[in-house]
Coordinates of C-alpha atoms and ligand atoms in Angstrom, one line a residue:
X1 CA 5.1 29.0 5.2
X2 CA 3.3 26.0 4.8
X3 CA 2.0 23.7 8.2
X4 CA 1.3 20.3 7.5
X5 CA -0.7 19.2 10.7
X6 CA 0.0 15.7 11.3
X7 CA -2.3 14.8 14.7
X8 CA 0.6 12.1 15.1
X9 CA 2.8 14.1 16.3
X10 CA 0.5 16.6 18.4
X11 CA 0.4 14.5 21.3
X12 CA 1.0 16.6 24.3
X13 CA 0.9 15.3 28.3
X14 CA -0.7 18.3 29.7
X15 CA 0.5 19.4 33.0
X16 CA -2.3 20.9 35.9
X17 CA -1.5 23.4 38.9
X18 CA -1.8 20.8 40.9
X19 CA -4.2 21.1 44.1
X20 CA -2.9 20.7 47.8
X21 CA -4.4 17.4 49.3
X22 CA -5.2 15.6 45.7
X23 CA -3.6 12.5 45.9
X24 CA -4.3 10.1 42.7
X25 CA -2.7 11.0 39.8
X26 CA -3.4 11.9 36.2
X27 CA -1.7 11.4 32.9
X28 CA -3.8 12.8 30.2
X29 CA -2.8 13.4 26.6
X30 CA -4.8 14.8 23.6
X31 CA -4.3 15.0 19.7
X32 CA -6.3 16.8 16.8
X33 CA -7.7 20.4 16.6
X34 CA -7.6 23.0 19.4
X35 CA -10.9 22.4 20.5
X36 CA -9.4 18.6 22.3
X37 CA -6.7 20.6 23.7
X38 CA -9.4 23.3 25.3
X39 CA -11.5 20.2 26.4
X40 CA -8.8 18.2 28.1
X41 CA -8.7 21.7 30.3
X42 CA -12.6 21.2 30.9
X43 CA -11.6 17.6 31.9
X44 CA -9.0 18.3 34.0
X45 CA -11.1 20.6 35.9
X46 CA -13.9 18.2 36.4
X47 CA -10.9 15.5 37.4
X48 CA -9.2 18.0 40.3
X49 CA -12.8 18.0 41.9
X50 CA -12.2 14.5 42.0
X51 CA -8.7 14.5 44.0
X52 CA -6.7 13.9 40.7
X53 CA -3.7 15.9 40.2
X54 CA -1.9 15.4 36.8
X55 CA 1.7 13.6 36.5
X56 CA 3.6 13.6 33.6
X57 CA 4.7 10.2 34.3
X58 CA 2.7 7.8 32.4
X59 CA 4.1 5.1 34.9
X60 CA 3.5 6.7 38.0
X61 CA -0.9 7.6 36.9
X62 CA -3.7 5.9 38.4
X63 CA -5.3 6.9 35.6
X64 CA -4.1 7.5 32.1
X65 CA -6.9 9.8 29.7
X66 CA -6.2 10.0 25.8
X67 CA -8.4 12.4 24.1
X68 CA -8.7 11.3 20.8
X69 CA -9.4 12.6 17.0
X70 CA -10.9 10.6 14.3
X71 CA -10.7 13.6 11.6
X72 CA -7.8 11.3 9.1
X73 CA -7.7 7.3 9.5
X74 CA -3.8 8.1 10.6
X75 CA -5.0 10.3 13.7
X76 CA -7.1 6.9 14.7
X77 CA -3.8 4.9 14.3
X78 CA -1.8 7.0 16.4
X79 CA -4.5 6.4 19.2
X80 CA -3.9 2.8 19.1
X81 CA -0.3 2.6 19.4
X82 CA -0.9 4.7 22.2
X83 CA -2.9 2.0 24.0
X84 CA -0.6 -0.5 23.0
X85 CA 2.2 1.9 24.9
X86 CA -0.7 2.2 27.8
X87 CA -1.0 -1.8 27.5
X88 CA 2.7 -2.3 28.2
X89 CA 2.3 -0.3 31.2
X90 CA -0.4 -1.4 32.6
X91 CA 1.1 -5.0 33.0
X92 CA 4.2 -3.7 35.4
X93 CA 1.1 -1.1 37.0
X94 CA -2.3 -3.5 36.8
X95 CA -3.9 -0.9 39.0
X96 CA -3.9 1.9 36.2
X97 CA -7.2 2.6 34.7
X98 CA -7.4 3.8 31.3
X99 CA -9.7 5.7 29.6
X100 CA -10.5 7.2 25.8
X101 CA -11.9 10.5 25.2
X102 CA -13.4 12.8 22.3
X103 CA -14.1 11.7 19.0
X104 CA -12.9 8.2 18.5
X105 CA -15.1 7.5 21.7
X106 CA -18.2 9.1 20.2
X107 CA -17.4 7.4 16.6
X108 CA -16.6 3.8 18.1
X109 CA -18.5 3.5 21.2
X110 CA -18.8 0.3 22.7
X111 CA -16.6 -1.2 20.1
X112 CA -13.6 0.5 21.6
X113 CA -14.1 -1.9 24.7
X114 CA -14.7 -4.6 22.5
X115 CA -11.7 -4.3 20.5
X116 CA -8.8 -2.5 22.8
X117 CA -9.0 -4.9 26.2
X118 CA -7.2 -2.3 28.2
X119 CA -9.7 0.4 27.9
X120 CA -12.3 1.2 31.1
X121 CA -14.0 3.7 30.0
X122 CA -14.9 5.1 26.9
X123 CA -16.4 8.9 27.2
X124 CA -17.5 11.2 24.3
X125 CA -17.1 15.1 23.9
X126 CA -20.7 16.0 25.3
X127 CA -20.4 13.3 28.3
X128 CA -17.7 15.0 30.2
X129 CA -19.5 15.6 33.3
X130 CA -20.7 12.1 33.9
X131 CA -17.1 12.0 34.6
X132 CA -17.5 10.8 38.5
X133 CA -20.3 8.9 38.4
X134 CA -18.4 6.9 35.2
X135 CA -15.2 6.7 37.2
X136 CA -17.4 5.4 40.3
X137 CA -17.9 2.2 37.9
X138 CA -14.1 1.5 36.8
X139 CA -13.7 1.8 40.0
X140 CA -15.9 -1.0 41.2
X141 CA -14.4 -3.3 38.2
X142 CA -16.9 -2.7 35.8
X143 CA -16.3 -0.9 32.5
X144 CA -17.9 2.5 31.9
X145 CA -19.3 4.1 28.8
X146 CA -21.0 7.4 28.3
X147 CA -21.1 8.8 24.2
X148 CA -24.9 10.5 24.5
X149 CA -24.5 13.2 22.6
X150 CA -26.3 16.5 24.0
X151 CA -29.1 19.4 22.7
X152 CA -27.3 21.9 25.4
X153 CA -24.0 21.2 26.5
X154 CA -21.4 23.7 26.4
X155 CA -19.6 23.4 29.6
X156 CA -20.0 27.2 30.1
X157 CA -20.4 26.6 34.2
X158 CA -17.2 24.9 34.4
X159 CA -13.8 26.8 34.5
X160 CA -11.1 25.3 32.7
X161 CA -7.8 24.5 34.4
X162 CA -5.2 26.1 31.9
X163 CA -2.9 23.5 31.1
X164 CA 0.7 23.4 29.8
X165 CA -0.4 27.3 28.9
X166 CA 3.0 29.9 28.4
X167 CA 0.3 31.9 31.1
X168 CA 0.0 34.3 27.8
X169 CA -2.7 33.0 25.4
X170 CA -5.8 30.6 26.4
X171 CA -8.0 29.3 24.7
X172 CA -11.7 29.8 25.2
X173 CA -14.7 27.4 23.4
X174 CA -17.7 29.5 21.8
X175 CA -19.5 27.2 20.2
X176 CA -19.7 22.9 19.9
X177 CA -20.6 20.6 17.3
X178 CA -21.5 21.3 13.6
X179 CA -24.5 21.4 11.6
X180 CA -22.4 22.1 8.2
X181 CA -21.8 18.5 6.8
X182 CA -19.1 18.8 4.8
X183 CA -19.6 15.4 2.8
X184 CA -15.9 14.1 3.7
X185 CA -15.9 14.8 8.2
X186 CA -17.0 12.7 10.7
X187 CA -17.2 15.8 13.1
X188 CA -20.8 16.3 13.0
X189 CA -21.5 12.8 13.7
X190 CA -18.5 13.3 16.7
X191 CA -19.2 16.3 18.4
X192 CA -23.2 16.3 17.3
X193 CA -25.7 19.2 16.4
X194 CA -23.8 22.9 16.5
X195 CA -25.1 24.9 19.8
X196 CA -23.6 28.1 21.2
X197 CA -22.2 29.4 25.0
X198 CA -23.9 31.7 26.6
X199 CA -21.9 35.0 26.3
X200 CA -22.0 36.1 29.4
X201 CA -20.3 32.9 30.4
X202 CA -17.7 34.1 28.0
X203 CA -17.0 37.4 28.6
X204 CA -16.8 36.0 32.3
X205 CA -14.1 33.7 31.5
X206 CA -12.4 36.1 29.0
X207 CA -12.5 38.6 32.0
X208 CA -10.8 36.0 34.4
X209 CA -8.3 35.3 32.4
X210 CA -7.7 39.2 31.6
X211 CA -7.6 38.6 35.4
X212 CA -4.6 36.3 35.7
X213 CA -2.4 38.0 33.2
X214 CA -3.0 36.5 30.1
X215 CA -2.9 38.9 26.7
X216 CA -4.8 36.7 24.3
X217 CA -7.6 34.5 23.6
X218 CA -8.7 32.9 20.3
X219 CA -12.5 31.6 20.5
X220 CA -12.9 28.4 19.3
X221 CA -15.6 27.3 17.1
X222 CA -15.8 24.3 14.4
X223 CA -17.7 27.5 12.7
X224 CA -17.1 30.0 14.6
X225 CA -18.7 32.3 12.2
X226 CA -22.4 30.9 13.3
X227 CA -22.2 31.7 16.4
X228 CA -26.2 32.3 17.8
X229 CA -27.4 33.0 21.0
X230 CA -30.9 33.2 21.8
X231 CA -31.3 31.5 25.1
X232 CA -29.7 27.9 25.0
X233 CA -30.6 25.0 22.7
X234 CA -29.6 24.0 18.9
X235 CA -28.5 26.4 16.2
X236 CA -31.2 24.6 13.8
X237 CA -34.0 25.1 16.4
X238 CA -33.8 29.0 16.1
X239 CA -36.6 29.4 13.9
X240 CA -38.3 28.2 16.5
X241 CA -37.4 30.4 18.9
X242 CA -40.2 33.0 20.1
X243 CA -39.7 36.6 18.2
X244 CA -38.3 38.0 21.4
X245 CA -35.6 35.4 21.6
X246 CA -35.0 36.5 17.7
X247 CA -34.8 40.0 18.4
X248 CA -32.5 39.8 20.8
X249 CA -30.0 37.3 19.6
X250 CA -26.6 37.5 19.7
X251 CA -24.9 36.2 16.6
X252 CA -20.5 36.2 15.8
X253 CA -20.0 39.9 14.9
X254 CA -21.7 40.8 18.0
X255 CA -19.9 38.5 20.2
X256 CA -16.6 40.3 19.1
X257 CA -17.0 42.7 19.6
X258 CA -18.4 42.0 23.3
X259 CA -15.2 40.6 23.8
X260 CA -13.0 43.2 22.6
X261 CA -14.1 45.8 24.4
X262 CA -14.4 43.5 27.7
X263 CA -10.7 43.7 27.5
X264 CA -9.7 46.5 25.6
X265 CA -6.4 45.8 25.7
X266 CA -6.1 42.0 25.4
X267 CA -5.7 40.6 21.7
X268 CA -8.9 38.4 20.2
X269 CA -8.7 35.7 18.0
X270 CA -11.1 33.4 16.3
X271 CA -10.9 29.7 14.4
X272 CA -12.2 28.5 12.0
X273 CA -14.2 30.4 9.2
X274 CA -16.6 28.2 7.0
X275 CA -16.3 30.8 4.1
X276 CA -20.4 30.3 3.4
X277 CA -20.8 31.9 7.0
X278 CA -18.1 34.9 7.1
X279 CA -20.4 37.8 6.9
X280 CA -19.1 41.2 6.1
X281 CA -20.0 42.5 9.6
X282 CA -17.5 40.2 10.6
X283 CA -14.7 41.8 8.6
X284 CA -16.2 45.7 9.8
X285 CA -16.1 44.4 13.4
X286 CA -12.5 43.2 12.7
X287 CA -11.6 46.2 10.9
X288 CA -13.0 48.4 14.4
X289 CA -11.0 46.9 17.0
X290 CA -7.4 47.3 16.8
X291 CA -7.0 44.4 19.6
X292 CA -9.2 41.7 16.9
X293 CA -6.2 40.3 15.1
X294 CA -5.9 40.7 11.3
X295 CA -5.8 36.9 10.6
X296 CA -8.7 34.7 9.4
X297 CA -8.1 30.8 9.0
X298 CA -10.0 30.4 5.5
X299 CA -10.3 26.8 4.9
X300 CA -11.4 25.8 1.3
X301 CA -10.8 22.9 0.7
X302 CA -10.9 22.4 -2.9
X303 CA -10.4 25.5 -6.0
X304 CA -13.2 23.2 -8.4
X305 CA -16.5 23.9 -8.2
X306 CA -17.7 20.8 -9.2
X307 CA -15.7 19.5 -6.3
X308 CA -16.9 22.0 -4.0
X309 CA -20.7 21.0 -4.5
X310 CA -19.8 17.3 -3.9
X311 CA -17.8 18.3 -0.6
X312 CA -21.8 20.3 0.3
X313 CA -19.5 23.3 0.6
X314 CA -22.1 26.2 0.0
X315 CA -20.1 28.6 -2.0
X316 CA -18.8 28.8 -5.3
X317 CA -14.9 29.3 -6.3
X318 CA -16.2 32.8 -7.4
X319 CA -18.1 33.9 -4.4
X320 CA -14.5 32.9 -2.6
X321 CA -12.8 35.6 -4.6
X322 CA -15.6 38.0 -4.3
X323 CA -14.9 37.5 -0.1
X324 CA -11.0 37.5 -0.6
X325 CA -10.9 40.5 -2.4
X326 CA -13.8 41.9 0.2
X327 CA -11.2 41.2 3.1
X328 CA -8.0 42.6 1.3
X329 CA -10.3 46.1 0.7
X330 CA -11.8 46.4 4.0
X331 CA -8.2 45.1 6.1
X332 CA -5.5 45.3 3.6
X333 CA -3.1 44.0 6.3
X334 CA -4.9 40.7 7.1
X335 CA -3.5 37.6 7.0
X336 CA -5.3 34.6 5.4
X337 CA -4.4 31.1 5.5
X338 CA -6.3 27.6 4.2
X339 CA -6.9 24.0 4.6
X340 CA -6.8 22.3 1.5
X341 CA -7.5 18.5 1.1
X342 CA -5.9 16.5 -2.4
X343 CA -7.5 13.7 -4.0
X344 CA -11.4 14.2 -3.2
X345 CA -13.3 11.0 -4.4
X346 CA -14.0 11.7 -8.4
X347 CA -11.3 14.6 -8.6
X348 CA -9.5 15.2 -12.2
X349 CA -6.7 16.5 -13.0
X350 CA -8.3 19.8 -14.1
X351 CA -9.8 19.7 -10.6
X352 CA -6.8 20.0 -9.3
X353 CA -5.3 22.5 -11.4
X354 CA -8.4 24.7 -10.4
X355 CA -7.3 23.9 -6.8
X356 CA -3.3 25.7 -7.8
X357 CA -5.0 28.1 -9.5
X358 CA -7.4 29.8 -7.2
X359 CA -3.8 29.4 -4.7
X360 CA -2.8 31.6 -7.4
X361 CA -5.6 34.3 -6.5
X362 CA -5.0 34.2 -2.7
X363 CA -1.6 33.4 -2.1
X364 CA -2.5 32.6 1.5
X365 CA 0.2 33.6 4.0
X366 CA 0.4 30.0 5.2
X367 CA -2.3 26.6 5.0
X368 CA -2.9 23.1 6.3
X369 CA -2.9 20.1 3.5
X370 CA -4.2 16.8 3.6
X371 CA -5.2 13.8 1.6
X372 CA -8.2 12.5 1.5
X373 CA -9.1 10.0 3.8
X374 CA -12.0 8.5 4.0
X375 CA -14.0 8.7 6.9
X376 CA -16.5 5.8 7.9
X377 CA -20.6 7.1 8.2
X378 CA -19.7 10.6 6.0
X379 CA -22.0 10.7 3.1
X380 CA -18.4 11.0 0.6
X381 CA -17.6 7.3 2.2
X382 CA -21.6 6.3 1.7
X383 CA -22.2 8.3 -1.7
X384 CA -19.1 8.3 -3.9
X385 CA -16.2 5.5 -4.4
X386 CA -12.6 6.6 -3.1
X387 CA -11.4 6.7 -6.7
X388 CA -8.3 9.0 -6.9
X389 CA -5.1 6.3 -6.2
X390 CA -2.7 7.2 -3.5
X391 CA 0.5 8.0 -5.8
X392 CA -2.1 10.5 -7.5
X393 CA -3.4 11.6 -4.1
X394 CA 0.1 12.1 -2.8
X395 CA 1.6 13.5 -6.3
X396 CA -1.3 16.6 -6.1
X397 CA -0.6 17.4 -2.4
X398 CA 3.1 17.6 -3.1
X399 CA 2.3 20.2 -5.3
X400 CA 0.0 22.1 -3.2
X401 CA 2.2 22.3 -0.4
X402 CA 5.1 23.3 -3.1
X403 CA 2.8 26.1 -4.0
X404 CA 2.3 27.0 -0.5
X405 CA 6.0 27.5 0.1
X406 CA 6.2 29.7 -2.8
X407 CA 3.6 31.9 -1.8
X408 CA 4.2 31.9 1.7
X409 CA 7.6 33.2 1.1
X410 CA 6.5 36.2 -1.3
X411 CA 4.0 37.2 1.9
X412 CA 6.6 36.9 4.9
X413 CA 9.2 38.6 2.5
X414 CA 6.8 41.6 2.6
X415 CA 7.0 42.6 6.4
X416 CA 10.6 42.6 6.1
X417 CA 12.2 46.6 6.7
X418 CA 8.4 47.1 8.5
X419 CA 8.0 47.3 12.1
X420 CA 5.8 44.9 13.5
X421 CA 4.0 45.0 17.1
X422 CA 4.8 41.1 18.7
X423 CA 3.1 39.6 21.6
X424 CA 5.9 37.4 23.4
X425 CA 4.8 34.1 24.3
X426 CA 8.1 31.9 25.0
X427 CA 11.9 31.6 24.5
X428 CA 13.0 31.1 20.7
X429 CA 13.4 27.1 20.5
X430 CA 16.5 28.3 18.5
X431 CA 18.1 30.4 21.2
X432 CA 17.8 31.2 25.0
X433 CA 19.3 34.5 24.0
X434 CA 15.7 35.5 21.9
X435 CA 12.3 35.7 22.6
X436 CA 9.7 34.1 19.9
X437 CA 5.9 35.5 19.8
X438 CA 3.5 36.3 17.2
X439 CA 2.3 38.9 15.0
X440 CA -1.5 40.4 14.7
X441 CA -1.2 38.3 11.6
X442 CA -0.4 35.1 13.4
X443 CA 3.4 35.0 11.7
X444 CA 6.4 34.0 14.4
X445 CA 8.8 36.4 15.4
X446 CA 11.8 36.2 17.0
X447 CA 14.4 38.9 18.6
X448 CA 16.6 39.6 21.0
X449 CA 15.4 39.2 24.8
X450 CA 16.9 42.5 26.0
X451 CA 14.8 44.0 29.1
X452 CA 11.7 42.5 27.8
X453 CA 9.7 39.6 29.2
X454 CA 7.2 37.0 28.5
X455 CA 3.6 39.0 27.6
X456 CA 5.1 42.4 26.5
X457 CA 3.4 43.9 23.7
X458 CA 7.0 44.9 22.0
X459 CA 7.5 46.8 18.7
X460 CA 9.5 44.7 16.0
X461 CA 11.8 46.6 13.3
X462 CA 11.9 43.7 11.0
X463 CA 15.4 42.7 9.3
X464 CA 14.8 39.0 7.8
X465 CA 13.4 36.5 7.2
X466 CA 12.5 32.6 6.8
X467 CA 10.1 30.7 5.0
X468 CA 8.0 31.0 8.3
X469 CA 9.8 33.0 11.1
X470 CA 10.3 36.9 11.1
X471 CA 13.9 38.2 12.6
X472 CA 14.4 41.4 14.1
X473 CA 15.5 43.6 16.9
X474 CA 12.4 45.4 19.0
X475 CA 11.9 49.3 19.4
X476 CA 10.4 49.5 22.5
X477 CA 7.0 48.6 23.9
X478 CA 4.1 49.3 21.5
X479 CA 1.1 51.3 22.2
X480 CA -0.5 48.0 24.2
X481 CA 1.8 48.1 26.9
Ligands
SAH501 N1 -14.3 23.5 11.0 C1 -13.2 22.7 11.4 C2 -12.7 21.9 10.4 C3 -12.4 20.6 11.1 S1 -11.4 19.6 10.3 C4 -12.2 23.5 12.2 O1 -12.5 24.2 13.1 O2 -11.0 23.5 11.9 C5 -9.9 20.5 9.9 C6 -9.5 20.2 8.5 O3 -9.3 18.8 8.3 C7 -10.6 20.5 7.4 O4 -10.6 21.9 7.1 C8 -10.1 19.6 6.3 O5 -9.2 20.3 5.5 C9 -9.4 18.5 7.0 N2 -10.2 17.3 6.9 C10 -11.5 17.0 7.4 N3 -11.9 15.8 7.1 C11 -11.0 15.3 6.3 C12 -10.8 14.0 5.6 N4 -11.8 13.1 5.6 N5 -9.7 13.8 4.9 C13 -8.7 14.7 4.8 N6 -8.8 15.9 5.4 C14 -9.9 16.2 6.2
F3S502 FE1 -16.3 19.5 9.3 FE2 -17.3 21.1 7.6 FE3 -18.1 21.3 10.1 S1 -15.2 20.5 7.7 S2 -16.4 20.6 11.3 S3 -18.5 19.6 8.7 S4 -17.6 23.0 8.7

């Protein structure tokens, strides 16, 4: 059950419980990874302060937001023919102010205003609360740009308006930025040095929303798996920190289990897992809590060593197998899945077929593959020529992805005649007659509606299949209810 992510087509207009007596209107929209979708609801929250309420009409918004991903070149060109789309707008509405957001802001700063005329204000993912004084600017004619990256911000003071949420699952930010340096992403240079939330702030919010009836959070990380607290500041500063601020630390495995026994009966997820920082604790604390769900997004990127060590991926191929097979001992019913990218710069053939081959190992349930594209200020776009030709680039992911299918098939195949417990989050897209949710796994289920409703925990006798969707008919509640 292969997922080819294409940020073109993530666009979403994001819709706010709007707020009696705001009267100028928002249209924001964001593409790329979760962590742009949770900081639109950051944004939107900071905006509602400032008498915005959100409108899905692009025509009808004062101001129009577009929060942005630079991760592939083709994420940056769906940006622009969104401004072009803004453009033609703005000449019927010339009042409309527009405004970019997230990582193309950080990675093109005042260039942006340069080269897109209908951008005001250009804001990066640290500079969110500068917000009213930025808009105070555009609104006096004068563009506005804020991309200072911070040592501190994580937003943990501000409560995010849920948007477009099914009210069921929310997600809740852990953790900003990146220290890893993967050789081919331009997120550490976008979303700067990796620092952590204070969890109190997030077993507040995780509380809240345990409050207002939702059933599931996943906490959201670049690398989740380095979570440290010890008081505020940069991961890299630690060592610095004073031995009481060491001894009293709070680092991932902790953290989850914080949360899952702050809501016993509420389902925790996590994304994403750097394999060099999964710890084993992480997998015991998993293995503890029957509301952590039994999924872990494994990204690898590449099955060559050699490859791996010019990626500055810390692990070997072998000290991947030596976790995979960790995992499958301690939580046998665990789902893993992968990113996977084709076509890193100097990559052979036999590269490649070391990619397939440690597939072959795994079998992931189901992954996210890309080609290579490279990314201006890396070190891969600084260091090493983009040598592997497209057709090449294109013919290897074609093959992954087949590979994919085939394994993700053999894996959904195996819950079929099992019962399943399903968290419903929303109709079937297929049918009004069946509910769809998702499995502790993170697999798509779908059955009747009967007497149940949206955020039951049902039990699911599974009859079928398809290459990514479960089918069956549900038992009764499960033990959650
Ligand atoms: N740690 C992050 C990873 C961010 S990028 C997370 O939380 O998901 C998501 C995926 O995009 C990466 O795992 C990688 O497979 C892919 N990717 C990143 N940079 C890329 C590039 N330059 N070209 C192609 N794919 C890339
Ligand atoms: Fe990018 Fe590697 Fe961090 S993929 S987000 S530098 S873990």
């Amino acid at each position: 059950m292969e997922k080819i992510i294409d940020e073109t087509k993530q666009g979403e207009h994001l819709v706010l419980d709007q707020k009696k007596g705001n009267s100028r209107k928002l249209f924001i929209e964001s593409y790329g990874c979760a962590m742009n979708f949770s900081d639109s609801e950051i944004v939107a929250s900071i905006l509602s302060d400032l008498g915005y309420n959100t409108t899905k009409s692009l025509e009808d918004a004062d101001l129009v937001l577009v929060n942005t991903c630079s991760i592939r070149d083709k994420a940056e060109q769906t940006v622009r023919k969104r401004l072009e789309k803004y453009n033609a707008v703005k000449r019927i509405n010339p009042k409309m102010k527009v405004g970019v957001l997230g990582c193309m802001a950080e990675r093109l700063k005042t260039k942006f205003l340069e080269e897109e005329k209908i951008v005001d204000l250009v804001v990066g993912p640290d500079a969110y609360k500068d917000l009213p004084n930025l808009l105070a600017e555009v609104e006096d004619g004068r563009d506005a740009i804020n991309v200072m990256l911070s040592k501190e911000e994580t937003y943990g003071d501000i409560a995010p308006v849920r948007l477009q949420s099914n009210g069921v699952s929310a997600l809740v930010s852990i953790t900003r930025g990146c220290d890893n340096m993967c050789t081919f992403c331009v997120v550490p240079f976008t979303r700067g040095r990796e620092r952590s939330r204070d969890p109190q702030s997030i077993i507040k919010e995780v509380n809240d929303l345990w409050a207002k009836g939702y059933k599931e959070i996943t906490l959201l990380g670049q690398n989740v798996d380095s979570y440290l607290w010890y008081g505020g500041g940069l991961k890299k500063d630690f060592l610095k920190a004073s031995e009481m601020q060491k001894a009293t630390a709070v680092h991932f495995p902790q953290l989850l289990e914080m949360c899952a026994k702050a809501q016993p009966q509420m389902r925790v997820r996590f994304s994403t897992s750097n394999p060099q920082d999964l710890t084993l604790d992480v997998i015991h604390t998993m293995r503890k809590f029957d509301n952590i769900c039994k999924h872990i997004h494994l990204p690898v990127q590449s099955g060559s060593n050699r490859i791996l060590k010019e990626m500055n991926r810390l692990h070997t191929r072998e000290e991947y197998f030596h976790l995979i097979d960790n995992i499958r001992r301690i939580l046998p019913e665990c789902s893993i899945s992968q990113d996977m990218i084709s076509g890193f710069p100097t990559e052979t053939e036999q590269d490649h077929q070391d990619t397939l081959s440690l597939m072959a190992y795994v079998k992931y349930n189901f992954g996210f593959m890309y080609k290579y594209s490279e990314r201006p200020g890396t070190m891969a776009e600084r260091k090493l020529e983009d040598d592997v030709p497209e057709d090449t680039k294109k013919r290897r992911l074609a093959e992954i992805v087949q590979l994919q299918r085939e394994h993700g098939a053999i894996q959904i195949q195996k819950y079929v005649n099992t019962e399943v417990e399903v968290l419903i989050e929303r109709e079937s897209k297929k049918s009004s007659e069946q509910w769809s949710g998702k499995t502790s796994q993170n697999i798509v289920a779908v059955f009747p509606k009967e007497t149940y409703k949206v955020g039951d925990f049902v039990t699911v006798k599974i009859n079928d299949c398809t290459s990514a969707t479960l089918i069956g008919q549900a038992t009764g509640y499960s033990n959650y209810n």
